[in-house]
């Protein structure tokens, strides 16, 4: 009753109340994707770290299986705990890459920023080099018996495209892909935002959403963002209209009253 009265009062003054959709977070983007019909059988979390993405995702897609991939042994206790709460989940201590073998990972003091690329910064950021095992994502997915369609998240500090070079078959069955991209060359030789967009376009994927913006402490410049991709012919892009007729009329009224 109170809510209805408030809405009427606001409307009588020519205003409309709109709920903020919370699309600036993983949870908001995933909830929206589910609402639009995304329903993965398997969520693949590459660069799982503490497993927080999987924790968020499992609340939204509780019936999906979860495959977590992470090369740092320091995160194993966290991932054990996360997987113990999910009936169909497992984690692998390995780095997804374009090929099988060994690569040198620069283990940062904060762990989170660890990368196969080095940063050209006057600090101890690059940490300690460590040899880690690598394998193509396609092999890891196949060996794990992961079921498609997939929701794929890749956050590997500059090596996102290297992961995708080894994920051709996996991408064919991916309905939503989330990558982290940098706007500046923090990692020497690593691809940045426009490289990622161009590469994904060549693989048949286009941007669906951008969220999780972060700014560098140096000067406040835009540093990184999470980007959600879908296939160009995805059902999520079937309608290219901006609004329904009713929505357009409401938008026009709102703009005319400003």
XYZ file of C-alpha atoms in Angstrom:
258
model
C 0.000 0.000 0.000
C 2.729 2.480 0.986
C 4.726 1.553 -2.105
C 1.706 2.155 -4.362
C 1.040 5.548 -2.785
C 4.662 6.598 -3.230
C 4.638 5.555 -6.887
C 1.427 7.524 -7.484
C 2.875 10.611 -5.796
C 6.039 10.401 -7.903
C 3.975 9.880 -11.069
C 1.738 12.862 -10.327
C 4.804 15.084 -10.539
C 5.777 13.723 -13.957
C 8.512 11.363 -12.758
C 9.018 7.620 -13.030
C 10.938 5.355 -10.652
C 13.422 2.913 -12.186
C 15.236 0.120 -10.355
C 19.004 0.109 -10.679
C 19.909 -3.190 -12.397
C 23.279 -3.834 -10.733
C 24.942 -4.783 -14.010
C 28.345 -3.483 -12.871
C 29.209 -6.764 -11.131
C 29.683 -10.429 -12.012
C 26.461 -11.269 -10.195
C 24.450 -8.647 -12.060
C 25.741 -9.704 -15.470
C 25.210 -13.393 -14.737
C 21.668 -12.807 -13.456
C 20.866 -10.864 -16.609
C 22.362 -13.602 -18.798
C 20.218 -16.202 -17.048
C 17.131 -14.042 -17.511
C 17.921 -13.866 -21.234
C 18.150 -17.646 -21.544
C 21.791 -18.539 -20.857
C 21.800 -21.940 -19.139
C 25.249 -23.570 -19.045
C 25.681 -27.246 -18.306
C 29.262 -26.506 -17.243
C 31.006 -23.396 -15.943
C 34.741 -23.306 -16.673
C 36.683 -20.968 -14.396
C 40.188 -20.371 -15.789
C 42.374 -18.492 -13.323
C 40.136 -19.513 -10.442
C 42.331 -18.027 -7.661
C 40.237 -18.062 -4.457
C 37.216 -19.412 -6.346
C 35.084 -16.322 -5.785
C 33.721 -16.253 -9.334
C 32.611 -19.867 -8.986
C 30.969 -19.077 -5.644
C 28.978 -16.231 -7.211
C 28.133 -18.195 -10.330
C 26.973 -21.277 -8.418
C 24.276 -19.234 -6.685
C 22.885 -18.228 -10.067
C 23.465 -21.510 -11.912
C 23.206 -24.089 -9.098
C 22.589 -27.026 -11.429
C 25.712 -26.528 -13.562
C 28.942 -28.445 -13.178
C 32.082 -26.477 -12.310
C 35.615 -26.963 -13.618
C 38.187 -24.709 -11.926
C 41.686 -24.305 -13.365
C 44.452 -22.633 -11.375
C 48.264 -23.099 -11.473
C 49.136 -21.646 -8.051
C 49.255 -24.233 -5.265
C 48.705 -21.477 -2.701
C 45.047 -21.360 -3.766
C 44.433 -25.105 -3.369
C 42.974 -24.891 0.188
C 40.485 -22.254 -0.964
C 39.456 -24.254 -4.024
C 39.110 -27.434 -1.971
C 36.666 -25.578 0.253
C 34.702 -24.117 -2.667
C 34.430 -27.463 -4.446
C 33.403 -29.263 -1.256
C 30.180 -27.233 -1.303
C 29.289 -28.064 -4.919
C 28.119 -31.523 -5.885
C 29.512 -31.474 -9.421
C 32.804 -29.601 -9.261
C 36.556 -30.204 -9.423
C 39.718 -28.152 -9.704
C 42.972 -28.828 -11.517
C 46.401 -27.497 -10.510
C 47.611 -26.424 -13.950
C 47.720 -23.404 -16.276
C 45.558 -23.391 -19.397
C 47.656 -22.338 -22.404
C 48.043 -22.884 -26.140
C 50.173 -26.014 -25.692
C 51.208 -28.682 -23.211
C 54.509 -28.326 -21.370
C 56.103 -26.071 -18.789
C 56.116 -22.277 -18.630
C 57.588 -19.713 -16.254
C 54.978 -17.933 -14.175
C 55.976 -14.720 -12.385
C 54.440 -15.251 -8.951
C 53.586 -11.815 -7.564
C 53.751 -10.979 -3.856
C 49.952 -10.522 -3.870
C 49.482 -13.794 -5.844
C 46.449 -12.330 -7.651
C 48.523 -10.479 -10.270
C 50.784 -13.441 -11.117
C 51.411 -13.625 -14.856
C 53.420 -15.272 -17.607
C 54.183 -11.698 -18.684
C 56.417 -9.278 -16.797
C 55.498 -5.761 -15.738
C 57.915 -2.904 -16.411
C 57.448 -1.201 -13.066
C 59.933 0.096 -10.501
C 58.794 -2.263 -7.740
C 58.906 -5.889 -6.630
C 55.689 -6.617 -8.519
C 57.116 -9.411 -10.717
C 57.893 -11.476 -7.664
C 59.534 -14.884 -8.065
C 59.657 -16.990 -11.254
C 58.149 -20.477 -10.973
C 57.856 -23.278 -13.518
C 54.270 -24.530 -13.866
C 52.648 -27.205 -16.003
C 50.456 -26.116 -18.918
C 47.879 -27.777 -21.151
C 45.408 -26.643 -23.833
C 41.983 -25.872 -22.440
C 40.416 -28.244 -24.976
C 42.365 -31.138 -23.456
C 41.465 -30.165 -19.903
C 37.775 -29.848 -20.751
C 37.702 -33.162 -22.606
C 39.586 -35.067 -19.905
C 37.316 -33.639 -17.212
C 34.231 -34.835 -19.069
C 32.731 -31.347 -18.999
C 29.269 -31.115 -20.522
C 28.289 -28.388 -22.995
C 27.051 -25.719 -23.386
C 29.704 -23.834 -21.471
C 29.998 -20.570 -19.623
C 33.696 -19.741 -19.819
C 35.479 -17.181 -17.641
C 39.183 -16.414 -18.224
C 41.145 -14.089 -15.926
C 44.860 -14.798 -16.332
C 46.613 -11.423 -16.239
C 47.390 -10.826 -19.908
C 47.387 -14.437 -21.147
C 43.690 -14.606 -22.023
C 44.261 -14.997 -25.768
C 46.935 -17.637 -25.222
C 44.317 -19.643 -23.329
C 41.863 -19.238 -26.202
C 44.408 -20.398 -28.795
C 44.114 -23.777 -27.106
C 40.329 -23.651 -26.806
C 38.976 -23.957 -30.346
C 36.589 -26.822 -29.606
C 35.555 -25.368 -26.271
C 34.614 -22.043 -27.873
C 32.353 -23.810 -30.375
C 30.169 -24.839 -27.456
C 30.470 -21.678 -25.339
C 27.361 -19.513 -25.016
C 28.849 -16.835 -22.755
C 32.533 -15.926 -22.422
C 33.931 -13.486 -19.856
C 37.466 -12.123 -20.238
C 39.476 -9.528 -18.374
C 41.226 -6.975 -20.606
C 43.659 -4.135 -19.912
C 43.469 -0.686 -21.517
C 47.178 0.004 -21.019
C 50.249 -2.179 -21.572
C 50.843 -3.178 -17.968
C 52.204 -6.558 -19.067
C 55.051 -6.246 -21.580
C 54.029 -7.828 -24.882
C 50.550 -8.835 -23.752
C 47.446 -7.999 -25.822
C 45.294 -5.109 -24.615
C 41.635 -4.155 -25.032
C 41.431 -3.586 -28.784
C 43.576 -6.656 -29.506
C 41.156 -8.777 -27.495
C 38.089 -7.317 -29.233
C 39.608 -7.868 -32.695
C 40.665 -11.422 -31.880
C 37.251 -12.361 -30.544
C 35.609 -10.886 -33.647
C 37.808 -13.156 -35.769
C 36.552 -16.105 -33.698
C 32.900 -15.155 -34.229
C 32.328 -13.513 -30.827
C 31.246 -9.931 -30.117
C 30.900 -7.798 -26.995
C 27.649 -8.221 -25.092
C 28.458 -6.403 -21.856
C 31.276 -4.494 -20.128
C 31.553 -4.284 -16.355
C 33.955 -4.387 -13.407
C 35.843 -1.251 -14.435
C 39.013 -0.579 -12.436
C 41.269 2.481 -12.441
C 44.977 2.580 -11.768
C 46.206 4.354 -8.619
C 48.950 6.144 -10.582
C 46.597 8.714 -12.122
C 43.074 7.318 -12.061
C 43.141 6.232 -15.719
C 40.867 3.378 -16.772
C 42.994 0.269 -16.301
C 40.998 -2.915 -16.771
C 37.499 -4.216 -17.366
C 35.645 -7.491 -17.595
C 34.039 -8.108 -20.973
C 31.203 -10.530 -21.677
C 31.166 -11.967 -25.206
C 28.540 -13.967 -27.076
C 28.547 -15.413 -30.574
C 27.467 -13.024 -33.308
C 24.451 -15.200 -34.039
C 23.576 -15.716 -30.367
C 19.871 -15.611 -29.452
C 20.833 -12.787 -27.085
C 21.468 -10.634 -30.192
C 18.470 -11.772 -32.237
C 16.621 -8.474 -31.792
C 18.529 -5.322 -32.760
C 15.765 -2.858 -31.841
C 16.567 -0.396 -29.069
C 13.176 -0.622 -27.334
C 9.572 -1.750 -27.645
C 6.987 0.831 -28.644
C 5.803 1.128 -25.055
C 9.350 1.494 -23.734
C 10.105 4.150 -26.342
C 7.044 6.174 -25.351
C 8.033 5.972 -21.679
C 11.583 7.034 -22.540
C 10.301 9.966 -24.572
C 8.087 11.111 -21.692
C 10.994 10.895 -19.279
C 13.322 12.869 -21.541
C 10.700 15.531 -22.250
C 10.172 16.182 -18.530
C 13.821 16.896 -17.759
